[in-house]
Coordinates of C-alpha atoms and ligand atoms in Angstrom, one line a residue:
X110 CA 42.4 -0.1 -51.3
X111 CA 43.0 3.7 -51.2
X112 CA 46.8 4.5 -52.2
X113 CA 47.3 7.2 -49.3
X114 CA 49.0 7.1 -46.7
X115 CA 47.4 8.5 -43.8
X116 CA 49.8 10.6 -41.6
X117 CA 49.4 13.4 -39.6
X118 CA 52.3 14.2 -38.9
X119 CA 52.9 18.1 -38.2
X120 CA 50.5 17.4 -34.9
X121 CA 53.6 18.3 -33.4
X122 CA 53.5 21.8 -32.0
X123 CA 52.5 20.3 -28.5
X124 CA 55.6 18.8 -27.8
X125 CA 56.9 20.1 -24.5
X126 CA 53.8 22.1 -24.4
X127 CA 50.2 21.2 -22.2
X128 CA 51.5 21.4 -18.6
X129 CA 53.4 18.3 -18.7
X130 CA 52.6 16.3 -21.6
X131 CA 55.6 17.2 -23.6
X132 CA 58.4 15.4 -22.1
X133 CA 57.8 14.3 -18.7
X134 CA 59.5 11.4 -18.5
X135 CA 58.8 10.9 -15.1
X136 CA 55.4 11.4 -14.8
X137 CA 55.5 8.7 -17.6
X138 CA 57.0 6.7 -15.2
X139 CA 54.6 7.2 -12.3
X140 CA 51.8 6.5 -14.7
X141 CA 53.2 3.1 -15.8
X142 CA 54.0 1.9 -12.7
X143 CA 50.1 2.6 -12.0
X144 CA 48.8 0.9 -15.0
X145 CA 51.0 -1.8 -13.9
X146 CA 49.5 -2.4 -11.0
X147 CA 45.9 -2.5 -12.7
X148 CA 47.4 -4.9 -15.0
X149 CA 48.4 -7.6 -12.2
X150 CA 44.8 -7.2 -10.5
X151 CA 43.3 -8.0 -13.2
X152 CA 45.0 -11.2 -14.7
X153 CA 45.7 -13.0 -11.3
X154 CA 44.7 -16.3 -13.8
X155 CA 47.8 -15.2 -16.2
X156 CA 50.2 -15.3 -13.8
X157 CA 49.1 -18.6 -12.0
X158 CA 50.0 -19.9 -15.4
X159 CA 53.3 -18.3 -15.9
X160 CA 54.4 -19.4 -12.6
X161 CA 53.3 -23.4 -13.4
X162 CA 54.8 -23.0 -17.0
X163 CA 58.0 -21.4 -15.5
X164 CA 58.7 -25.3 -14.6
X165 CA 58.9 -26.4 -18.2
X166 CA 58.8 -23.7 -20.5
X167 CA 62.2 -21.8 -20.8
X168 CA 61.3 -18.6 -19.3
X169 CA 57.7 -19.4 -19.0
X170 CA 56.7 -18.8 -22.4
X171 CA 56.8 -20.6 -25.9
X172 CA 58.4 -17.4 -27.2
X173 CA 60.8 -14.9 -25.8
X174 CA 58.4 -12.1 -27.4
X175 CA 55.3 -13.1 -25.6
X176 CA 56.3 -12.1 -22.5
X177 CA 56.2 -8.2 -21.3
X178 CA 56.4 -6.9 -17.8
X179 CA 54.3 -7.1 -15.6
X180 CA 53.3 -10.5 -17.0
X181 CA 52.6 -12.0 -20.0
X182 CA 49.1 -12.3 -20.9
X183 CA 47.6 -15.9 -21.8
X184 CA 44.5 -15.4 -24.2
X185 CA 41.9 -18.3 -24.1
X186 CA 40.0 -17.9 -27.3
X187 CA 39.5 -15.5 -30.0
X188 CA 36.4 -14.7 -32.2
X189 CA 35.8 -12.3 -34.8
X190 CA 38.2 -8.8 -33.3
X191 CA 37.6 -10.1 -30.1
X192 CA 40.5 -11.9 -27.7
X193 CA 39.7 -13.2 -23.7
X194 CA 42.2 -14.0 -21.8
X195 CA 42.9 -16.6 -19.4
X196 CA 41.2 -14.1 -16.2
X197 CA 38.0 -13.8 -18.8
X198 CA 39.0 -9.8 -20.0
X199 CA 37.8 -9.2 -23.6
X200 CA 39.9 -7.3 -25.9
X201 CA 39.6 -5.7 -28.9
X202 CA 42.6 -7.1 -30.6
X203 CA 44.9 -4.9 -32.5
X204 CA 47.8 -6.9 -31.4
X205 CA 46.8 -9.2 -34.4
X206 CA 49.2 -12.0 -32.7
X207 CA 51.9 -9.6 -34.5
X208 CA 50.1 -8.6 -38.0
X209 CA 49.2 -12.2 -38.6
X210 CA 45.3 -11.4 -37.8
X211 CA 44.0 -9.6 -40.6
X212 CA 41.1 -11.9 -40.9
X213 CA 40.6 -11.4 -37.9
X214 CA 39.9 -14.8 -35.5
X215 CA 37.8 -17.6 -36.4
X216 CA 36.9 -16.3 -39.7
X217 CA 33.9 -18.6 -41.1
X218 CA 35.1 -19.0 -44.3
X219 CA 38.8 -20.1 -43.0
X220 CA 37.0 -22.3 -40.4
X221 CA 35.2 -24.1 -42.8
X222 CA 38.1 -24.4 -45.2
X223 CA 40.5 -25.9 -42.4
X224 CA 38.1 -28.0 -41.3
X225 CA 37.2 -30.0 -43.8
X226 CA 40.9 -30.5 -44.9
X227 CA 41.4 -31.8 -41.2
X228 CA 39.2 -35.1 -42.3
X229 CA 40.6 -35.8 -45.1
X230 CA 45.1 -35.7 -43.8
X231 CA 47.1 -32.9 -42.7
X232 CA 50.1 -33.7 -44.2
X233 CA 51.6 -35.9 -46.9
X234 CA 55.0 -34.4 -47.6
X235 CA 53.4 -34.5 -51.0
X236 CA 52.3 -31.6 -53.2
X237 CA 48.1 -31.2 -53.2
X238 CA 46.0 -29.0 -55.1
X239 CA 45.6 -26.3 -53.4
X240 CA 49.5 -25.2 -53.6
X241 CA 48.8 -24.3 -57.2
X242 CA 45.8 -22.2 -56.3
X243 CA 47.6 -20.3 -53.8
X244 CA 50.6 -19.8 -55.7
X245 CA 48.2 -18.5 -58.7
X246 CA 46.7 -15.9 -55.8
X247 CA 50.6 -14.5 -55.0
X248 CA 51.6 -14.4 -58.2
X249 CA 48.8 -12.3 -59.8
X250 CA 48.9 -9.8 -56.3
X251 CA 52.4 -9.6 -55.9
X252 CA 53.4 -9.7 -59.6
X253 CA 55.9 -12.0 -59.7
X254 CA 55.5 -15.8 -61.3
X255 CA 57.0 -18.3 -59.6
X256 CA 56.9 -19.1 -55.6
X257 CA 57.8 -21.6 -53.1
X258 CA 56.9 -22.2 -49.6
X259 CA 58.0 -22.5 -46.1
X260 CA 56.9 -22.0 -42.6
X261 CA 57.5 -18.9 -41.4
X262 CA 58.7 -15.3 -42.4
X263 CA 62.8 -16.3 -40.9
X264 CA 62.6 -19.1 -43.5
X265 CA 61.1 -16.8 -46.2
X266 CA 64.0 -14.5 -45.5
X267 CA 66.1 -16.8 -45.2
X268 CA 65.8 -18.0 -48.7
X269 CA 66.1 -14.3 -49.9
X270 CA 69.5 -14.2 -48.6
X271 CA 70.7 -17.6 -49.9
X272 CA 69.0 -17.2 -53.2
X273 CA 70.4 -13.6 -54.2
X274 CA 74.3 -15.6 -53.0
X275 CA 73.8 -18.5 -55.4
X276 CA 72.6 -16.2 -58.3
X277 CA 75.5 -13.6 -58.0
X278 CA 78.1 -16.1 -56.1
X279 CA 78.6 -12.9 -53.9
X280 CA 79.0 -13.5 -49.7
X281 CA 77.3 -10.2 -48.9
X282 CA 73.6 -8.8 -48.9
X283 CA 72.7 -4.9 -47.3
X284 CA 69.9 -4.7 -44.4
X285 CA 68.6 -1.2 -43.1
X286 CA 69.3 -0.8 -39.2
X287 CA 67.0 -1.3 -37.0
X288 CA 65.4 -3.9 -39.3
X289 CA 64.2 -7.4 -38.3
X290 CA 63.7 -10.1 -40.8
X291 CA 63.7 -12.9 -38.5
X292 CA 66.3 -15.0 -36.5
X293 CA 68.4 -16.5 -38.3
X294 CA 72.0 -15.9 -38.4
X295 CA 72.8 -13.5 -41.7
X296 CA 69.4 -11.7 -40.5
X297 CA 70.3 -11.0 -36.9
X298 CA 72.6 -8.0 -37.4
X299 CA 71.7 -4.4 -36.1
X300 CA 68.5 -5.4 -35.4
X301 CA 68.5 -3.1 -31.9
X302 CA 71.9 -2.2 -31.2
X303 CA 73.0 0.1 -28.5
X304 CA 73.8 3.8 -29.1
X305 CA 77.3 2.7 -28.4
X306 CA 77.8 0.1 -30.8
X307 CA 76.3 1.6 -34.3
X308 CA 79.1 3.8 -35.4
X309 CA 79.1 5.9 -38.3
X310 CA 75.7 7.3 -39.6
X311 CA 76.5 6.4 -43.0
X312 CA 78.3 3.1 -42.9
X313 CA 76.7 1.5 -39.6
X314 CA 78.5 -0.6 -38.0
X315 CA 77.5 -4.4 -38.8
X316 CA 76.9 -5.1 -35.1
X317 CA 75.3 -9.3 -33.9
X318 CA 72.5 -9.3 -32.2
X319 CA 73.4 -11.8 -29.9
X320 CA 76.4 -13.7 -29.0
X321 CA 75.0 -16.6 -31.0
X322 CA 76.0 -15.0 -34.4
X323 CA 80.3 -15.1 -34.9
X324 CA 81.7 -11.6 -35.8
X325 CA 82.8 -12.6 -39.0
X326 CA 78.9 -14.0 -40.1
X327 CA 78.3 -10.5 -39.0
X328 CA 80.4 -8.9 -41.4
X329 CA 78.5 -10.6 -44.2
X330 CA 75.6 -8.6 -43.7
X331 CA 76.8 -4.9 -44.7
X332 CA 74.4 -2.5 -42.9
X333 CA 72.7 1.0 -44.3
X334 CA 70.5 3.4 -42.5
X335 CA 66.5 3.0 -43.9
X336 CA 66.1 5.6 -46.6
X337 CA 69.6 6.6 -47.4
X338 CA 70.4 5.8 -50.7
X339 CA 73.8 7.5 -51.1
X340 CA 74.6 5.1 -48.2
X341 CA 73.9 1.9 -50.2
X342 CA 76.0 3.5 -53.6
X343 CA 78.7 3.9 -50.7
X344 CA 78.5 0.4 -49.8
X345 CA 78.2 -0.7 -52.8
X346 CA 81.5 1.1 -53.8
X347 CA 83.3 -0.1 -50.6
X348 CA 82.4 -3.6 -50.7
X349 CA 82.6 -3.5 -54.7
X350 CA 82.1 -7.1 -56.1
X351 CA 80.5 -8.7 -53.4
X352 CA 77.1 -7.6 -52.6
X353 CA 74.2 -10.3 -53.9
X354 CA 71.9 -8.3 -52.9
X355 CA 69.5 -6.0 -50.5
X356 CA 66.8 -7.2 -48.3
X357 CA 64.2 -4.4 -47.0
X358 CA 60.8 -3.9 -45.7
X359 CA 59.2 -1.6 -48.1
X360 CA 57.6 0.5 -44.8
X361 CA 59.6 -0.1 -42.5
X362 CA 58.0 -1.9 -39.3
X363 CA 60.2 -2.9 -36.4
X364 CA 60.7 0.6 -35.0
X365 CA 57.5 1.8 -35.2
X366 CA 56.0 2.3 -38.9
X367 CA 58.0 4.7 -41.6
X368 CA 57.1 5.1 -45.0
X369 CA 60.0 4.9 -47.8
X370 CA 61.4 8.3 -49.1
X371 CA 59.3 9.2 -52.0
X372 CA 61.2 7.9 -54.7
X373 CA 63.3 5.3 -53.1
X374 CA 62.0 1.6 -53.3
X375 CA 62.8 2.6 -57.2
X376 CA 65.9 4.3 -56.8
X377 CA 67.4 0.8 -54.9
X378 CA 66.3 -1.5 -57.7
X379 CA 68.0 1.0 -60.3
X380 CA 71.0 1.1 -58.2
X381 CA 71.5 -2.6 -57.3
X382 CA 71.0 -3.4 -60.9
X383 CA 73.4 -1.3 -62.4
X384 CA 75.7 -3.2 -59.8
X385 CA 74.6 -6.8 -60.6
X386 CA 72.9 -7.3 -57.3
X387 CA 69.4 -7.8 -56.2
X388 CA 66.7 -6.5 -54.4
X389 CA 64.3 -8.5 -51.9
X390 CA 61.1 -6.7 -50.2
X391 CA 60.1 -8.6 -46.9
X392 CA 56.5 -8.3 -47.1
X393 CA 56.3 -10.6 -44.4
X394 CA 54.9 -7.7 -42.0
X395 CA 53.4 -5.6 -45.0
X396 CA 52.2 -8.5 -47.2
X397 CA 48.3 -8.8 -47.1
X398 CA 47.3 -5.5 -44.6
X399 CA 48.6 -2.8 -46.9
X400 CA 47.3 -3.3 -49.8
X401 CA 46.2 -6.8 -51.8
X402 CA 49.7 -7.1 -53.8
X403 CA 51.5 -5.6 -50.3
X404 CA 53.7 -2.6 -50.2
X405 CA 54.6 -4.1 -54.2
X406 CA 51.5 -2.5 -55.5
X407 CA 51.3 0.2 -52.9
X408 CA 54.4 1.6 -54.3
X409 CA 54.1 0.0 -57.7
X410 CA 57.7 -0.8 -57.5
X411 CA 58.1 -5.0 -58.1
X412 CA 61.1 -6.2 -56.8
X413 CA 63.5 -9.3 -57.3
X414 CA 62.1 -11.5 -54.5
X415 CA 58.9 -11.0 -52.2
X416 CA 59.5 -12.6 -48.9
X417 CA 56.0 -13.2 -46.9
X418 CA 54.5 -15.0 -44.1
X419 CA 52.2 -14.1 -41.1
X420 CA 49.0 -12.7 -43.1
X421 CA 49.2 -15.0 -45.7
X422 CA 47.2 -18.4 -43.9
X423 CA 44.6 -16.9 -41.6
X424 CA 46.2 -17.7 -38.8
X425 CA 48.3 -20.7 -39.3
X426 CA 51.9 -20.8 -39.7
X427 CA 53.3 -20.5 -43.2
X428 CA 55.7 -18.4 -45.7
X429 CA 56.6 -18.0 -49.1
X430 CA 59.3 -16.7 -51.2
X431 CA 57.9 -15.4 -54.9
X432 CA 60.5 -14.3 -57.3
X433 CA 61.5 -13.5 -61.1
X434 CA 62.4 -16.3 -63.2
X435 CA 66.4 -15.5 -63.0
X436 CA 66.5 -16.5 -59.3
X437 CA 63.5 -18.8 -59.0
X438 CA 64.6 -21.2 -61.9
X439 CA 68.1 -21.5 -59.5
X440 CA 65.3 -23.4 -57.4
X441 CA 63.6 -25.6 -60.3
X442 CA 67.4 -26.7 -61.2
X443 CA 68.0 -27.8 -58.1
X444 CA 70.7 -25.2 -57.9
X445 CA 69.7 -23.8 -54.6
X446 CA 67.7 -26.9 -53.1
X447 CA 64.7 -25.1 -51.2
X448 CA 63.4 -27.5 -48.8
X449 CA 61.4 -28.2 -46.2
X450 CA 59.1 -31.3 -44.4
X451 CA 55.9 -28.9 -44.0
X452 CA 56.2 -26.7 -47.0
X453 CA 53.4 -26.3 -48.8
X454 CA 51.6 -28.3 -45.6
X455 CA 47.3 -29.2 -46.7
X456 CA 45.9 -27.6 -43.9
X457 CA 48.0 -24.3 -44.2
X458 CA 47.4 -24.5 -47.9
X459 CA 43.9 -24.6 -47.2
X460 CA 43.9 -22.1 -45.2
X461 CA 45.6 -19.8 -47.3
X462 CA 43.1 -20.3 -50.1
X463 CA 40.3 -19.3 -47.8
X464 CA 41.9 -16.3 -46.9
X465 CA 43.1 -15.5 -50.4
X466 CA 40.1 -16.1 -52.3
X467 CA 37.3 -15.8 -49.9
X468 CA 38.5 -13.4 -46.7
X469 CA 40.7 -10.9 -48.3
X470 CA 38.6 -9.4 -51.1
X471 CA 38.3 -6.0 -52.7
X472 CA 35.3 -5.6 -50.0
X473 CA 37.2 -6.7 -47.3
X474 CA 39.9 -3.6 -48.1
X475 CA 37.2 -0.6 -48.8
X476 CA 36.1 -1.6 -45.2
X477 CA 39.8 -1.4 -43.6
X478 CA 39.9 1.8 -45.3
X479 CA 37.0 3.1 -43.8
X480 CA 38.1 1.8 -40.5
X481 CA 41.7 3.3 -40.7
X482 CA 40.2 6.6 -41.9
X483 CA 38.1 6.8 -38.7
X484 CA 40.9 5.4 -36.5
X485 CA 43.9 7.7 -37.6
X486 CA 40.6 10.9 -37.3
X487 CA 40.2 9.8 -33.5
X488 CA 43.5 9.8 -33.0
X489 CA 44.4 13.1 -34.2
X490 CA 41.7 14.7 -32.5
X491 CA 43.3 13.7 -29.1
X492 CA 46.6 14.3 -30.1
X493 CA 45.8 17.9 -31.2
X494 CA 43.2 18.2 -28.2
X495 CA 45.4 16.9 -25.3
X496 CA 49.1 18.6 -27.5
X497 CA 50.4 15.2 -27.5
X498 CA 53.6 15.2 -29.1
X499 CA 54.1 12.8 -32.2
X500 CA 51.7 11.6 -35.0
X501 CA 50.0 9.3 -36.6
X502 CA 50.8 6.8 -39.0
X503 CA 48.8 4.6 -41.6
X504 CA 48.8 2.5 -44.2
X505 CA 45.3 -0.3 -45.1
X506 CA 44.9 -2.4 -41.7
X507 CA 48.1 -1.3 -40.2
X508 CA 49.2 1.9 -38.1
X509 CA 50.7 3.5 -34.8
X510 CA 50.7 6.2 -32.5
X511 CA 54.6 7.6 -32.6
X512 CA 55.3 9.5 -29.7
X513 CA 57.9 11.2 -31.4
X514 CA 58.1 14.3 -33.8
X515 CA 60.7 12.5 -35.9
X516 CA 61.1 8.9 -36.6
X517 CA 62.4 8.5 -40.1
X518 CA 65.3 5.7 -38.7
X519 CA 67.2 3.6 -36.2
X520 CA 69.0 7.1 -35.0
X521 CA 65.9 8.6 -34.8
X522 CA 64.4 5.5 -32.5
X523 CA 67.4 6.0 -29.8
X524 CA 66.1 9.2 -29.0
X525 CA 62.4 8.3 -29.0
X526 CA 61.6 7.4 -25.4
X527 CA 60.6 4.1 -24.5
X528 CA 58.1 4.9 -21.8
X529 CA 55.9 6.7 -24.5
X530 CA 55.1 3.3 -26.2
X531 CA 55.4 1.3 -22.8
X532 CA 52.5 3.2 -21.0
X533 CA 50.5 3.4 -24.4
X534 CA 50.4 0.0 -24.8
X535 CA 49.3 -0.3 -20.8
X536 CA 46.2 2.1 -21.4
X537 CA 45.1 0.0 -24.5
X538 CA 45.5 -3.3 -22.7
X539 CA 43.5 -2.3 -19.0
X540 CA 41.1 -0.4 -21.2
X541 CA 39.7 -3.5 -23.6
X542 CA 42.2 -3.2 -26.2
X543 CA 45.4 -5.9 -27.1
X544 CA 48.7 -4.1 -28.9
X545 CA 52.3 -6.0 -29.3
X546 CA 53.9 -5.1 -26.4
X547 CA 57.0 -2.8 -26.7
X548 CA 54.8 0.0 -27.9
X549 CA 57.1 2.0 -29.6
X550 CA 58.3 -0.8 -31.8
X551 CA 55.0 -2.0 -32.8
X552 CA 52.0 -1.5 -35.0
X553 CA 48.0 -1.8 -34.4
X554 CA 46.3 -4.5 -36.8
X555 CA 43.1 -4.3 -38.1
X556 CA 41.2 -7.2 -38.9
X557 CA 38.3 -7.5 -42.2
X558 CA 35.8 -8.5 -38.7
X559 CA 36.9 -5.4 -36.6
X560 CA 34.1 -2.8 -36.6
X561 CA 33.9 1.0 -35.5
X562 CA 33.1 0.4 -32.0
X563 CA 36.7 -1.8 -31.9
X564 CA 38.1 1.6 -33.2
X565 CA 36.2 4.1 -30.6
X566 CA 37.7 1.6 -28.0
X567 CA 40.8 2.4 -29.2
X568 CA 40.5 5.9 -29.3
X569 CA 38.8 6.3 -25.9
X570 CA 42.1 4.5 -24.6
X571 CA 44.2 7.1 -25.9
X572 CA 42.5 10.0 -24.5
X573 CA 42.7 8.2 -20.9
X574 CA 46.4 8.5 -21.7
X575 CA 46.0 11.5 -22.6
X576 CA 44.0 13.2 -19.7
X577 CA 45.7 11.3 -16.9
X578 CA 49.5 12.9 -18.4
X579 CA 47.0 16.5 -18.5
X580 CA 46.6 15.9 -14.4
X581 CA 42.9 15.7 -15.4
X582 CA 42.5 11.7 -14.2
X583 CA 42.5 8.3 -16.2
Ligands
LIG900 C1 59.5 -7.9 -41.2 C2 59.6 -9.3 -40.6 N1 60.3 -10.2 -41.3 C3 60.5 -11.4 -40.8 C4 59.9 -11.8 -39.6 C5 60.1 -13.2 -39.0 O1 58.9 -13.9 -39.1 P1 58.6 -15.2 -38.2 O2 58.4 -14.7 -36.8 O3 57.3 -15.7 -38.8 O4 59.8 -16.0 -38.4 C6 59.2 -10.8 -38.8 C7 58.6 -11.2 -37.5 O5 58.1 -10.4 -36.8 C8 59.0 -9.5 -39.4 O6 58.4 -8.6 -38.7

């Protein structure tokens, strides 16, 4: 896996430039409210569904993020980068079912793996073999020796948070603005507050992200903007003697994708140190796709606790927390008790080895490389052609478009426009290609089984974006 990062950003002289490409918002909106349309005629199927699910699914879906206006799209089956939906479309799927697919779907080797585990039990409540290989796989990629498991990346959080309290007996831990680390309670702060509610640049306000989280959980969770560090030596100092720790994603994911600071995944460990606090990467996002080891040996910075999920079992639903001895051993004393009915689960486990040992391999990364390399060109090439404003940004199987000249944090994100990311993501979708919804908060996935015609798909997409806000026609 190559070490660079692949952005291009200073493709920015075309903002306001190219007739109207710059900033016209409302040509933006004319065009969305096109694609829209296209979008409805072509997944009458999808929204037969919705309306029969509306009677016993809460709002029609299983989870609150599946559903994006016009209508949330059901998918049938999935093989290889390919996804159908409900209507029969085919997409090239960089959606990735949010950065879980890097194996992309139905992977043979993951196929076989869960289904021989499927005649023999699927779960015991019992440790089984394969936990130890899989826990031998994280620990020599992310570096650290001892790991546990759960079911998801809000549990793998979860027990960041509680872990770096019992070690330090300290209430608070720091999260970046504009970060999302799951939902549970000490996690959902500033996760998308309104321009009204942050406050100060350099101590943000510690704002709940729904009415389900008390103000004074809130105030546990002490928030910093992403890449600041004199704000977390400031926060440090004002809340001296009670900060366990930090949690952060090492590339920060939820607003788009930004790189840390040169320097700074570093800087934080030195600083929380020399304060008796820790530092936790979530890696559920970055895990697998960046790199083998994660943004943990893209950076070659190795934290206190890894926190990962989503990648990790091919497609099934697991986590893990991996940490160094200090914290970890607060789990083999029974100090912290980490539990959980389906931890460690056979038929995740199994699934995990396979795409451990036999899916993501030093092969499997050279040919993400090459595909990024020829994505993030394509790309460019539009943006520069078509004086898109924005960049592109990459790192292994991961990447966006960013409409934006500068996005570097939350602040930045409340000026970046939504409908940029909105009609983006409805040019990939009517053209053959699946992104998250809420374009400009998301990221493309690759998969090891996407191949260059998934990327020229892709690219294609963009310039029909790109020409229709040129006048020139989708
Ligand atoms: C960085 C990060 N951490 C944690 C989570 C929560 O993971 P899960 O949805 O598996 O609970 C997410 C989910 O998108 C995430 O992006």
């Amino acid at each position: 896996m190559s070490l660079s990062s692949t952005t291009t950003a200073g493709l920015t002289d075309g903002a306001g430039q190219g007739g109207s490409v710059g900033g016209d918002l409302a040509l933006l909106d004319r065009l969305i409210g096109e694609q829209e349309q296209v979008m409805l005629a072509r997944t009458a199927r999808s929204q037969a569904l919705r309306a029969e699910a509306r009677g016993v699914l809460a709002g029609g879906v299983a989870s609150s993020w599946q559903d994006a206006p016009p209508c949330a799209v059901w998918i049938s089956e999935g093989r290889g980068s390919k996804v159908w939906d409900a209507d029969g479309n085919e997409y090239s799927d960089f959606h990735g079912g949010f950065g879980v697919g890097v194996a992309g779907h139905a992977h043979p080797a993951i196929v076989a793996a869960v289904s021989e585990r499927v005649t023999k039990g699927t779960h015991f409540a019992q440790p089984v073999e394969d936990t130890i290989v899989v826990a031998r796989e994280l620990a020599r990629r992310f570096g650290l020796p001892l790991w546990r498991y759960n079911n998801s990346g809000t549990e793998a959080t979860m027990d960041a948070f509680h872990l770096m309290r019992v070690a330090t007996g300290r209430p608070k831990v720091i999260k970046v603005e504009g970060s999302y680390h799951g939902h549970h309670d000490s996690a959902q702060v500033s996760v998308y507050p309104e321009r009204a509610e942050v406050g100060s640049t350099s101590a943000p306000n510690s704002v709940p992200a729904n009415p389900s989280i008390p103000g004074p959980f809130a105030e546990l969770t002490v928030i910093v903007p992403f890449g600041d560090l004199g704000a977390v030596e400031h926060a440090l100092a004002i809340h001296s003697g009670q900060i366990a720790g930090m949690i952060v994603e090492p590339v920060m994911m939820n607003i788009g994708l930004i790189p840390p600071p040169s320097g700074y995944l570093a800087a934080l460990k030195e600083l929380l140190h020399s304060h008796g606090a820790y530092l936790a990467f979530d890696e559920v996002k970055t895990g697998f796709g960046l790199a083998p080891g994660g943004a943990t040996e893209l950076f070659g910075v190795t934290p206190d606790l890894v926190c990962v999920a989503k990648a990790m079992a091919g497609g099934l639903p697991c986590g893990a927390i991996g940490g160094v001895p200090e914290l970890m051993n607060l789990i083999a004393d029974r100090t912290y008790e980490q539990v959980g009915t389906f931890n460690g689960n056979p038929l995740t486990m199994a699934a995990a080895r396979a795409t451990l040992t036999e899916v993501y391999t030093d092969e499997a990364y050279r040919h993400l490389d090459a595909l990024r390399a020829r994505q993030v060109a394509g790309c460019r090439r539009v943006m520069a052609q078509y004086e898109l404003p924005g960049y592109v940004q990459a790192f292994g199987a991961k990447g966006a478009v960013i409409f934006t000249d500068h996005l570097s944090n939350y602040r930045d994100f409340l000026d970046y426009a939504d409908q940029w990311g909105n009609a983006h993501w409805l040019y990939q979708q009517n053209g053959g290609v699946a992104l998250p919804p809420w374009g400009k908060c998301e990221q493309w996935t690759m998969s090891v089984q996407h191949t260059s015609d998934d990327v020229d798909r892709f690219v294609t997409n963009l310039e029909t974006m790109a020409q229709a806000l040129r006048g020139s026609g989708a």
